[in-house]
Coordinates of C-alpha atoms and ligand atoms in Angstrom, one line a residue:
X1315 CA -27.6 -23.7 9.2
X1316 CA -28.0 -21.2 12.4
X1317 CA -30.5 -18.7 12.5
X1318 CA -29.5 -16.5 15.0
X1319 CA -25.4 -16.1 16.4
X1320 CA -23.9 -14.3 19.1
X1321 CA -21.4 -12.2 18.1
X1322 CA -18.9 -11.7 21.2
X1323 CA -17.2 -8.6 20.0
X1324 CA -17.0 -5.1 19.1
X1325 CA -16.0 -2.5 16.2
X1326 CA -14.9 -3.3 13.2
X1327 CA -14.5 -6.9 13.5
X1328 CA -18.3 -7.1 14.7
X1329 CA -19.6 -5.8 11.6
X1330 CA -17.7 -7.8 9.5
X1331 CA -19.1 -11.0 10.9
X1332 CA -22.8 -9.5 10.9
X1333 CA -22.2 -9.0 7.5
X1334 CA -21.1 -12.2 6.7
X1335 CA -24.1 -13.6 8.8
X1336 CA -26.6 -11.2 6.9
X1337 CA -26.2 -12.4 3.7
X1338 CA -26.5 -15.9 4.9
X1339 CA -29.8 -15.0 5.9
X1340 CA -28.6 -15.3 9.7
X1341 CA -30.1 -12.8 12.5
X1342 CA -27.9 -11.7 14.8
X1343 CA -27.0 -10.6 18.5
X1344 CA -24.7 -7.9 19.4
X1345 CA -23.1 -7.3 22.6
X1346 CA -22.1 -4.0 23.9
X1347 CA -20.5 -3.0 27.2
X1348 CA -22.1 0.6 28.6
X1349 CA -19.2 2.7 26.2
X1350 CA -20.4 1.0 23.1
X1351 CA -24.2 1.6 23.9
X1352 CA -23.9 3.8 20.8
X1353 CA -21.5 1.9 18.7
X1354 CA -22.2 0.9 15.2
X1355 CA -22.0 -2.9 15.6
X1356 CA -25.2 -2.6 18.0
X1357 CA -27.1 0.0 15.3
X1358 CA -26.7 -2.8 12.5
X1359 CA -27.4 -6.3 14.6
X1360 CA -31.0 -7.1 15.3
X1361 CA -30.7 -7.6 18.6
X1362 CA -28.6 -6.1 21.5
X1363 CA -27.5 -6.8 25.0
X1364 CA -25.9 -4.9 27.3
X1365 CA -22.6 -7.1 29.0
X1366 CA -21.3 -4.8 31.5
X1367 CA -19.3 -1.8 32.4
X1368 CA -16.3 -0.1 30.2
X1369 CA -13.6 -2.2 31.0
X1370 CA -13.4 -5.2 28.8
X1371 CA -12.5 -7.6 31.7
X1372 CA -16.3 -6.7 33.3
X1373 CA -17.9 -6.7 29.4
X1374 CA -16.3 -8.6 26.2
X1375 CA -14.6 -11.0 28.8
X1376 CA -17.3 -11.7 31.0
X1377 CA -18.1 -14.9 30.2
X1378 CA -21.4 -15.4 32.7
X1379 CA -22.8 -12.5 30.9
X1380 CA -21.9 -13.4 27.5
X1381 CA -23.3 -16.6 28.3
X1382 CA -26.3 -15.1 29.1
X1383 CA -27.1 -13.0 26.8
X1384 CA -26.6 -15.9 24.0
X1385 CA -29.5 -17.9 26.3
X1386 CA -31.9 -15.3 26.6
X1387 CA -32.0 -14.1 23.1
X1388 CA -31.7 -18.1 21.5
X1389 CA -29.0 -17.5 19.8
X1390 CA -27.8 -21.1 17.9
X1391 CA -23.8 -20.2 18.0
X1392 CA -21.5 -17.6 19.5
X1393 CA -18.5 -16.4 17.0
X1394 CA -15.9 -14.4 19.0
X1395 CA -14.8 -12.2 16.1
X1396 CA -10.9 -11.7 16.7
X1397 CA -9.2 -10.5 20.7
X1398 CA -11.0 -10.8 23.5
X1399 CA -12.8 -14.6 23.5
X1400 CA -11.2 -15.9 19.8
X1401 CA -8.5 -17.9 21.5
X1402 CA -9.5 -18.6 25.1
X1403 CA -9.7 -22.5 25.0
X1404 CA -12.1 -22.1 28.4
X1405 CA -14.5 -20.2 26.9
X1406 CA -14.9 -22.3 23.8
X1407 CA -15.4 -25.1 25.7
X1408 CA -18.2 -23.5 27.9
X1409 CA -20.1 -22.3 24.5
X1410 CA -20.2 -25.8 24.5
X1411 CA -21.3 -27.2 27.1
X1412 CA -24.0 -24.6 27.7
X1413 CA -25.2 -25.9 24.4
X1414 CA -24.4 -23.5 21.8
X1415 CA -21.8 -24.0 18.4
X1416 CA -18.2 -22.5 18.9
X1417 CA -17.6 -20.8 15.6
X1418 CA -14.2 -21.6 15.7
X1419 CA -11.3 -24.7 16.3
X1420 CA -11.9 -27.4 18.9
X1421 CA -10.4 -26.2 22.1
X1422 CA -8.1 -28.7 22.0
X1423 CA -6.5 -27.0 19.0
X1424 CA -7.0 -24.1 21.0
X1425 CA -4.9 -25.3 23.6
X1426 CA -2.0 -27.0 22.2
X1427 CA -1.2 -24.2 19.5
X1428 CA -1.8 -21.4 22.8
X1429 CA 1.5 -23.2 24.5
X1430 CA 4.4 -22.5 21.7
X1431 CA 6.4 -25.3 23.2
X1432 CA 3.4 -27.7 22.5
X1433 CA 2.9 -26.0 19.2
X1434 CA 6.5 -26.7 18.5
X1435 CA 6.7 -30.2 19.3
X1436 CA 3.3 -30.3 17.7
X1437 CA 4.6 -28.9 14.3
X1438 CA 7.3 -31.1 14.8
X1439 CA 5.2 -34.4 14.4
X1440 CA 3.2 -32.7 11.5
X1441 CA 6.6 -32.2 9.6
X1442 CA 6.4 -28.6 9.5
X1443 CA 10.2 -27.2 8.9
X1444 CA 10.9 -25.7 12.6
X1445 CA 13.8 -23.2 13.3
X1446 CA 16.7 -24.6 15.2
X1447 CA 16.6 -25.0 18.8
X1448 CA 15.4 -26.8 21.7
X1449 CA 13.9 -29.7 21.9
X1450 CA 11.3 -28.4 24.5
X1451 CA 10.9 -25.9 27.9
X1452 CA 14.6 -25.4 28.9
X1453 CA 15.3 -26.9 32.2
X1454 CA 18.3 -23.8 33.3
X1455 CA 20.0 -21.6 32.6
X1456 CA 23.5 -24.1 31.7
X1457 CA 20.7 -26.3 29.6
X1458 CA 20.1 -23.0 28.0
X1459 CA 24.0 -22.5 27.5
X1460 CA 24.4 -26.2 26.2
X1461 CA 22.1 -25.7 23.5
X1462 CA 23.5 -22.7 22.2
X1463 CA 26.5 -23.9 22.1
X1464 CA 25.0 -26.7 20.1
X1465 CA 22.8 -24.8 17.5
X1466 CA 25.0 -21.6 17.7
X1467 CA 24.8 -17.9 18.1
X1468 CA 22.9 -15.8 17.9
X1469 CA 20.3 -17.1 20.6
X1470 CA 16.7 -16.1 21.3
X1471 CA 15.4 -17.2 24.5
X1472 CA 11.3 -17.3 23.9
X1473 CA 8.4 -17.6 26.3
X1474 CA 6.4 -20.6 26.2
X1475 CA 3.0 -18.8 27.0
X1476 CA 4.4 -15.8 24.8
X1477 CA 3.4 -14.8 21.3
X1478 CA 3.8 -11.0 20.8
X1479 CA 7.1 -10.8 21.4
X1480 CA 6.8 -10.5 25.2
X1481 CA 9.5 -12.5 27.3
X1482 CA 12.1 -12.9 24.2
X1483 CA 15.5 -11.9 24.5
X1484 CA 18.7 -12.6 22.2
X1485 CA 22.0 -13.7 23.1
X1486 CA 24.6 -12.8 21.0
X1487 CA 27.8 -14.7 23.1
X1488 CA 27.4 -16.8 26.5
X1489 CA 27.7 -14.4 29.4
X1490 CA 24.7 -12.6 27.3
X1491 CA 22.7 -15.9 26.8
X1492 CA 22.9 -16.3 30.8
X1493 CA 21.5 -12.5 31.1
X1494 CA 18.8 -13.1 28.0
X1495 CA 17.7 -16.3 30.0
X1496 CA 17.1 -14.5 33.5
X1497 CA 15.1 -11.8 31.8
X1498 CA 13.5 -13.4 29.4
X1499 CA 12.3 -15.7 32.6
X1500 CA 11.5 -12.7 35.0
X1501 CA 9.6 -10.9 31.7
X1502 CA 7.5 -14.2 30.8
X1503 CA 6.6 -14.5 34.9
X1504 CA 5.3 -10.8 34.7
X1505 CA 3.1 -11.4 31.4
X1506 CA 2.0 -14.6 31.9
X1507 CA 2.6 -16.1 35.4
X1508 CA 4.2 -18.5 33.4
X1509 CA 8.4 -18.7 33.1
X1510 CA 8.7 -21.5 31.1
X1511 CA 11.2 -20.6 28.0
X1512 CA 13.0 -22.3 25.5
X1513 CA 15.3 -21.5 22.9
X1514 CA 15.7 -20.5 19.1
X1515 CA 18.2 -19.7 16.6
X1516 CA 18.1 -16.1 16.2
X1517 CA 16.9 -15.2 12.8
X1518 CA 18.7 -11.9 12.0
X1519 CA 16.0 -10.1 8.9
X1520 CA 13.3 -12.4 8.6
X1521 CA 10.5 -11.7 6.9
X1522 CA 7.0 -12.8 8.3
X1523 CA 4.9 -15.0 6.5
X1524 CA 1.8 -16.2 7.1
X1525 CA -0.6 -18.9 5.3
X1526 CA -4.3 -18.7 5.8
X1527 CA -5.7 -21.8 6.0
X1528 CA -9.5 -23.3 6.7
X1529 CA -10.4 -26.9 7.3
X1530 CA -13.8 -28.8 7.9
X1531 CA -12.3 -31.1 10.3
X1532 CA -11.5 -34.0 6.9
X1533 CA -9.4 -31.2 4.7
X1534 CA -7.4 -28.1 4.8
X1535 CA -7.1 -25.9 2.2
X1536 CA -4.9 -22.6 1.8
X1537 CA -6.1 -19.4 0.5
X1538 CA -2.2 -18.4 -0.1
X1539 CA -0.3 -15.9 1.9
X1540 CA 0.2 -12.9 3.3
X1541 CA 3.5 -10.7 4.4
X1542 CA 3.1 -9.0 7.5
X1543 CA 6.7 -8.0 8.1
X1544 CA 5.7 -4.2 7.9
X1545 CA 5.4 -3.6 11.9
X1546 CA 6.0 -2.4 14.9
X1547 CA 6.3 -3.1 18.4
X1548 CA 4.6 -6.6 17.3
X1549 CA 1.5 -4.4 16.0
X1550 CA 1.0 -5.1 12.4
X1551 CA 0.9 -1.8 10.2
X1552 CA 0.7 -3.1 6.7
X1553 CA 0.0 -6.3 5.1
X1554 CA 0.1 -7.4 1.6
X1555 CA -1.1 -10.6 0.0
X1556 CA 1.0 -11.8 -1.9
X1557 CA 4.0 -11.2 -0.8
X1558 CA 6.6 -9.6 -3.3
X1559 CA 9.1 -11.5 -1.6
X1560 CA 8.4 -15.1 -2.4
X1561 CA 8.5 -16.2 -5.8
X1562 CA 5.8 -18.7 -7.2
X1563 CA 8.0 -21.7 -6.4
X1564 CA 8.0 -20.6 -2.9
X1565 CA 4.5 -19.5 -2.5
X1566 CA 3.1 -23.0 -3.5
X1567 CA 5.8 -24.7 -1.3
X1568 CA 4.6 -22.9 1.9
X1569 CA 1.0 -23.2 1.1
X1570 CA 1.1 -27.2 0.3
X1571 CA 3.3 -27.6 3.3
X1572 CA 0.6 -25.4 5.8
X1573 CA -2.5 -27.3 4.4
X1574 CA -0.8 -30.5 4.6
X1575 CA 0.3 -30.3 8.3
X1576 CA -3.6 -28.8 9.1
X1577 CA -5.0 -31.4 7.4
X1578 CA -2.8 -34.1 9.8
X1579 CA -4.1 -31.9 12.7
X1580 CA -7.2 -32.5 12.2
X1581 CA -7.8 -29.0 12.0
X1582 CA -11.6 -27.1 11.1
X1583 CA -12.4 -23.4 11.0
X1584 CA -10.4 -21.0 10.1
X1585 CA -6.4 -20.3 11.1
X1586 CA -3.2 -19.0 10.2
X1587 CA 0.1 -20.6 10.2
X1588 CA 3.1 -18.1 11.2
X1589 CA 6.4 -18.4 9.1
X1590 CA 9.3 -16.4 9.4
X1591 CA 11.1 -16.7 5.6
X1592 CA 14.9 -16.2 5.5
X1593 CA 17.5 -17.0 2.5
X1594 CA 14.8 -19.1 0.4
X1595 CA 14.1 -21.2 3.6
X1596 CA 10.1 -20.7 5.9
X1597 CA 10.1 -21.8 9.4
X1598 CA 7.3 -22.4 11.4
X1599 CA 7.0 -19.9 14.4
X1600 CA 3.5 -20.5 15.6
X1601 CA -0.4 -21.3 14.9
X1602 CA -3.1 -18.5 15.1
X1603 CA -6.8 -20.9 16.0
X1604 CA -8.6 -17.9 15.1
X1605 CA -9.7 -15.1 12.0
X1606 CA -7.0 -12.2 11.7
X1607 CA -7.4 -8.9 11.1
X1608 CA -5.8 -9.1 7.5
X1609 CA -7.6 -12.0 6.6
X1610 CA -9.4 -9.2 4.0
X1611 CA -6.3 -9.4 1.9
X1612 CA -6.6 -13.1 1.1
X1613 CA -10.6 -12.3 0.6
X1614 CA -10.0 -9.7 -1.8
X1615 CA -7.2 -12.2 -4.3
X1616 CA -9.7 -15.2 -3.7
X1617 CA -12.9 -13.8 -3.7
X1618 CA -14.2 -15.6 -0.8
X1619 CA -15.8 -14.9 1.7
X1620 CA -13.7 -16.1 4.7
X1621 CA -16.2 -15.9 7.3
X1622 CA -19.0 -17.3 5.4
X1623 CA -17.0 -20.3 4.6
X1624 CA -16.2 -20.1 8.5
X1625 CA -19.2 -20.1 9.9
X1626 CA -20.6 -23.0 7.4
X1627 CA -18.1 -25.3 8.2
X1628 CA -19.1 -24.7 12.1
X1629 CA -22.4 -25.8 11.1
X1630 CA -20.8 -28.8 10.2
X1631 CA -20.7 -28.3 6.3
X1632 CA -17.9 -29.5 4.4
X1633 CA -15.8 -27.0 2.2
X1634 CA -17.5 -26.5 -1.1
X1635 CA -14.0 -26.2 -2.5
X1636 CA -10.8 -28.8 -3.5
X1637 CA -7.5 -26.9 -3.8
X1638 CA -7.3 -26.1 -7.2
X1639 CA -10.6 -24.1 -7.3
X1640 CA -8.6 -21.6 -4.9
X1641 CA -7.2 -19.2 -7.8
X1642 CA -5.4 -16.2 -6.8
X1643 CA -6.0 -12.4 -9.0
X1644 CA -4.2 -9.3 -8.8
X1645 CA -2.8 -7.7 -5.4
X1646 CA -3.9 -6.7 -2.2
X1647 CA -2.8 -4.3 0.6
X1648 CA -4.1 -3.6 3.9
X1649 CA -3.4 -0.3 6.3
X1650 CA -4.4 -0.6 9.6
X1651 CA -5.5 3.1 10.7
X1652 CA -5.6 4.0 14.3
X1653 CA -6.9 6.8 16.6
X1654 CA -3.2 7.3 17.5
X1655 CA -0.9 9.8 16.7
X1656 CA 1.1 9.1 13.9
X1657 CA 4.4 9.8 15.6
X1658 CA 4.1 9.4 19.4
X1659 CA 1.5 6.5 18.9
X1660 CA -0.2 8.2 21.9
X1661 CA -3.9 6.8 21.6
X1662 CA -6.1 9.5 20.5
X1663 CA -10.2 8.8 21.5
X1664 CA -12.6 11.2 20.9
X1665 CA -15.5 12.3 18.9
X1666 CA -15.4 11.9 15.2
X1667 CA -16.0 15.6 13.8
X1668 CA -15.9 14.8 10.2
X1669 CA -15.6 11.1 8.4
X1670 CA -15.4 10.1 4.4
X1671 CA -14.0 7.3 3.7
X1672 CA -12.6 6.4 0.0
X1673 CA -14.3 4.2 -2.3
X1674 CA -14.1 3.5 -5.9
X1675 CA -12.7 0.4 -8.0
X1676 CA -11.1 -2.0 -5.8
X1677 CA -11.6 -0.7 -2.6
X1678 CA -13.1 -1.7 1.0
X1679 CA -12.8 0.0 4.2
X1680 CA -13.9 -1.9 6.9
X1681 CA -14.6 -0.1 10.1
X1682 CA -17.5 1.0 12.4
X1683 CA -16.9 5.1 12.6
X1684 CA -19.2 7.3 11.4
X1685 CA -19.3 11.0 11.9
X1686 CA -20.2 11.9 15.6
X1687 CA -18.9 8.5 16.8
X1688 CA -17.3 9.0 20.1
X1689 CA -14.3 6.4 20.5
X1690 CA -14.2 5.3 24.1
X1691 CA -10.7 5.3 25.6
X1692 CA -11.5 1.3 26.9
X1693 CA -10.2 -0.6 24.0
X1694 CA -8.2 -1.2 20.9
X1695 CA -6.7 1.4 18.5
X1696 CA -7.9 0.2 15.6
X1697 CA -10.1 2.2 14.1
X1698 CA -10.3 1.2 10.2
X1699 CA -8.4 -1.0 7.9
X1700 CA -8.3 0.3 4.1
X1701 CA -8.1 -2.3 1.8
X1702 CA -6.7 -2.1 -1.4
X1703 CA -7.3 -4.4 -4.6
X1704 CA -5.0 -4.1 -8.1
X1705 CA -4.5 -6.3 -10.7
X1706 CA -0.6 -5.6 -10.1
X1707 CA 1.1 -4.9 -7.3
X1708 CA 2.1 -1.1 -8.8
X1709 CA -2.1 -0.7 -9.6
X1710 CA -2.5 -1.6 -5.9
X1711 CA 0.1 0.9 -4.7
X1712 CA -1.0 3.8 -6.8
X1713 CA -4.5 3.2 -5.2
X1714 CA -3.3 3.0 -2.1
X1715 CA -1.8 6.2 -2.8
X1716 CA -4.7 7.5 -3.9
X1717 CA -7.3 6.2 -1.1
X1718 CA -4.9 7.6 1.4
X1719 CA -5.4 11.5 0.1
X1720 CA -9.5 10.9 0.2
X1721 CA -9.2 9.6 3.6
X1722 CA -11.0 11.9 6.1
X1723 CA -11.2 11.1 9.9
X1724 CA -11.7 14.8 11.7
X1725 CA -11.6 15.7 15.2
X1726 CA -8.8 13.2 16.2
X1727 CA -5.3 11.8 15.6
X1728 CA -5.2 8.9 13.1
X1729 CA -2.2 6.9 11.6
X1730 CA -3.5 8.3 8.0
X1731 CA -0.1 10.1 7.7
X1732 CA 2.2 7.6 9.0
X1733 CA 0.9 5.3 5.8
X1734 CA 1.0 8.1 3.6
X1735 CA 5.2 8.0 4.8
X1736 CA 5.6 4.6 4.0
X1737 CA 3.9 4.0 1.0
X1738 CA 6.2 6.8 -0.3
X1739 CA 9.7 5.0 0.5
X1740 CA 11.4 3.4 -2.5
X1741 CA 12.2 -0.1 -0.3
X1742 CA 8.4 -0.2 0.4
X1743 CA 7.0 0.3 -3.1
X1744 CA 10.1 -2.2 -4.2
X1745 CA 8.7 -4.8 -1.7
X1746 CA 11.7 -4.9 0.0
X1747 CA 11.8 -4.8 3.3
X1748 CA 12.0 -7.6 6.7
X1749 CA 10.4 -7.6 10.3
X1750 CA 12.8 -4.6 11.2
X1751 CA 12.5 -2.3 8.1
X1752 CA 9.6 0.1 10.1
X1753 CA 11.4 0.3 12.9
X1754 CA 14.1 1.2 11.5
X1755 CA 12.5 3.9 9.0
X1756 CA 10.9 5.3 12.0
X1757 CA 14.3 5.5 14.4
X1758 CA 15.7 7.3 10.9
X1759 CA 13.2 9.7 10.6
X1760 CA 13.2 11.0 14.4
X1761 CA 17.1 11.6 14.4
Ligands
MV4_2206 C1 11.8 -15.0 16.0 C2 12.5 -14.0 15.5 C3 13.8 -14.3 15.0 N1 14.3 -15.6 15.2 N2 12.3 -16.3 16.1 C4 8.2 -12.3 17.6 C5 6.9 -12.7 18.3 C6 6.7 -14.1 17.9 N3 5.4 -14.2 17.2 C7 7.9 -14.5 17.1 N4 8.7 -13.4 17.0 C8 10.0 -13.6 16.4 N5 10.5 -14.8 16.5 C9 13.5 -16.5 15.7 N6 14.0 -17.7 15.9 C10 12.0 -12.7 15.4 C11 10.7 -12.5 15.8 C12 10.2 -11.2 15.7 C13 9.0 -10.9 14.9 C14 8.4 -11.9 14.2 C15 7.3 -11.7 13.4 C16 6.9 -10.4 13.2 C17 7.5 -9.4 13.9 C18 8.6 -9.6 14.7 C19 9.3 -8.6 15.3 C20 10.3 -8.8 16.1 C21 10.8 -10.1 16.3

């Protein structure tokens, strides 16, 4: 096992693997660009280095410096906690050759799942149900037309270097197709310097599933799923595990087909396979080769420690489990709270006056604040994510509820309240809502 990793990250996410690494009896190194000199995931780690200026392209991005910092402190391994370095193929391969482990998928992986349309056709030879559409990059815009007239409308053109919903554009009839295609095209080229597109079936009130999954390389087990429809502007707001609308039928059905695929792959570490769920029927949108965020949902009805188990299997362990020792209890929810204001989403840094955080049965707040904290204006939103265990679904709610009203953050804006909203409407707390219900709530409650 390692005795000393890197941990190329900051915040929240930081601590999470230092705490992970500390009760595997690994040291560890924190890096910290000159606005997180102070931050807390450089108080806890035993060892600190200095990357670089604010901006994250000069700090958390730099590889040369990260690089660095891992020789001159021996570190064994670098984990790139989630952002920033998680899924940058390069990088992993230059952790590599400089000698240290990657905590995290081959690069190859890396690669093929980063380009959707080799993720697709991938996915295809792995038998993973696909939506409708075409068979790679589209070649123009009357390919484009062909195939929609072929699969039907609605359309949705996608970027092949996209993911987050940047450089997609429906088509509802041709003459908008042709416009959806030239946009879509322009939009891609602007994001990525990339225009390569291709072309869905338009799925009208999905709801989005994903299955966590973690392989040593031989096997691929699932730790269930997780709904992450509640969202907006592609920025996940709440997440629950499981999802209240699959039914147990369902919920094994998408697991077993995940794993299976990621075992054919090959895959090892941990990842997440992106569904969108429709009418009784999953479709594979894409392949995340890294931790998420609200991968503390499927720790808290597994009991397992994700990371551990991640970080073991980069040592080269094999998974200490089979399939049937992952048993599933209760319910879990996640809010994600930002220093935003909860209805302009206006990012709101600044010094933390006053901080309490709830506790109690069932209940884990992961974050990095604490009172005086000054948030630099340099990075993510995210400030905390309460998580919530029940042994129902309702349990979970009504603590949720109740973790909600303890919450303190003083001194800035937070998205406290915004959750506090939505965990009040009836189509949340009946679990019924798609990719479009937030938006939707939030568009009503303006007018
Ligand atoms: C779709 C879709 C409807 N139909 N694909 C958005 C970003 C990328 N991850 C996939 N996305 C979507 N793909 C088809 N064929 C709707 C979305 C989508 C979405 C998906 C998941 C979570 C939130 C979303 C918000 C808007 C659109």
């Amino acid at each position: 096992m390692f005795e000393k990793i890197l941990i190329a990250n900051r915040g929240e996410i930081a601590l999470r693997v230092h705490r992970a690494c500390r009760e595997m009896g690994i040291r560890t190194v924190a890096v910290h660009s000159t606005a997180d000199a102070d931050a807390m995931h450089v108080r806890l780690a035993d060892e600190s280095v200095c990357i670089g200026p604010p901006l994250a392209r000069e700090s958390y991005l730099n590889i040369p410096a990260i690089l660095t910092a891992a020789a001159i402190t021996g570190a064994d391994a670098i984990h790139p906690g989630i952002g920033f370095m998680s899924e940058n193929m390069r990088f992993a391969e230059m952790v590599q050759q400089h000698g240290f482990t990657w905590i995290g998928p081959d690069p190859e992986h890396i690669r093929v799942m980063g380009d959707k349309v080799a993720a697709k056709l991938k996915a295809k030879e792995l038998g993973l149900p696909l939506v409708p559409g075409s068979a790679g990059a589209l070649a123009s815009v009357d390919d484009a037309v062909t195939c929609a007239a072929d699969i039907g409308y609605p359309a949705l053109i996608k970027a092949a270097a996209g993911g987050g919903g940047k450089g997609m554009k429906v088509g509802r009839d041709e003459p908008s197709l042709r416009e959806a295609y030239q946009l879509a095209r322009s939009e891609a080229k602007a994001a990525f310097g990339d225009d390569t597109v291709y072309m869905e079936k338009y799925l009208e009130k999905p709801r989005h599933i994903e299955v966590q999954l973690l392989g040593d390389g031989k096997t691929v087990l699932h730790f269930g799923e997780r709904d992450c429809s509640i969202q907006r502007r592609h920025q996940k707001v709440v997440e629950e595990a499981p999802s209240p609308g699959l039914n147990a039928e369902e919920r094994a059905r998408i697991g077993n087909i995940a794993a299976s695929a990621a075992t054919k792959f090959g895959y090892r570490s941990a990842g997440t396979m992106e569904f969108l769920y429709q009418d009784g029927e999953f479709y594979f949108i894409e392949m995340n080769t890294r931790l998420q965020i609200e991968h503390t949902i499927t720790e808290m009805v597994t009991g397992i420690d994700l990371v551990r188990e991640q970080i073991r299997v980069a040592s080269g362990l094999p998974l200490p489990y089979k399939q049937e020792d992952i048993t599933f209890e209760g319910h879990a929810i996640e809010c994600r709270i930002n220093a935003e204001n909860p209805e302009t989403f206006v990012p709101s840094p600044g010094v933390i006056k006053s901080y309490h955080a709830p506790g109690g049965l069932g209940v884990r707040v992961d974050s990095a604040l604490y009172d005086g904290y000054r948030i630099p204006p340099h990075y993510d939103s995210m400030i905390a994510k309460l998580i919530v265990h029940g042994r129902t679904r309702n349990e979970c709610l009504l603590r949720v509820r109740r973790c909600l009203e303890e919450f303190v953050v003083g001194g800035i804006d937070t998205t406290l309240a915004l959750h506090q909203r939505i965990i009040a409407q009836q189509d949340f707390l009946n679990g019924d809502y798609d990719i479009h219900w937030l938006e939707k709530f939030l568009a009503k409650s303006k007018s």
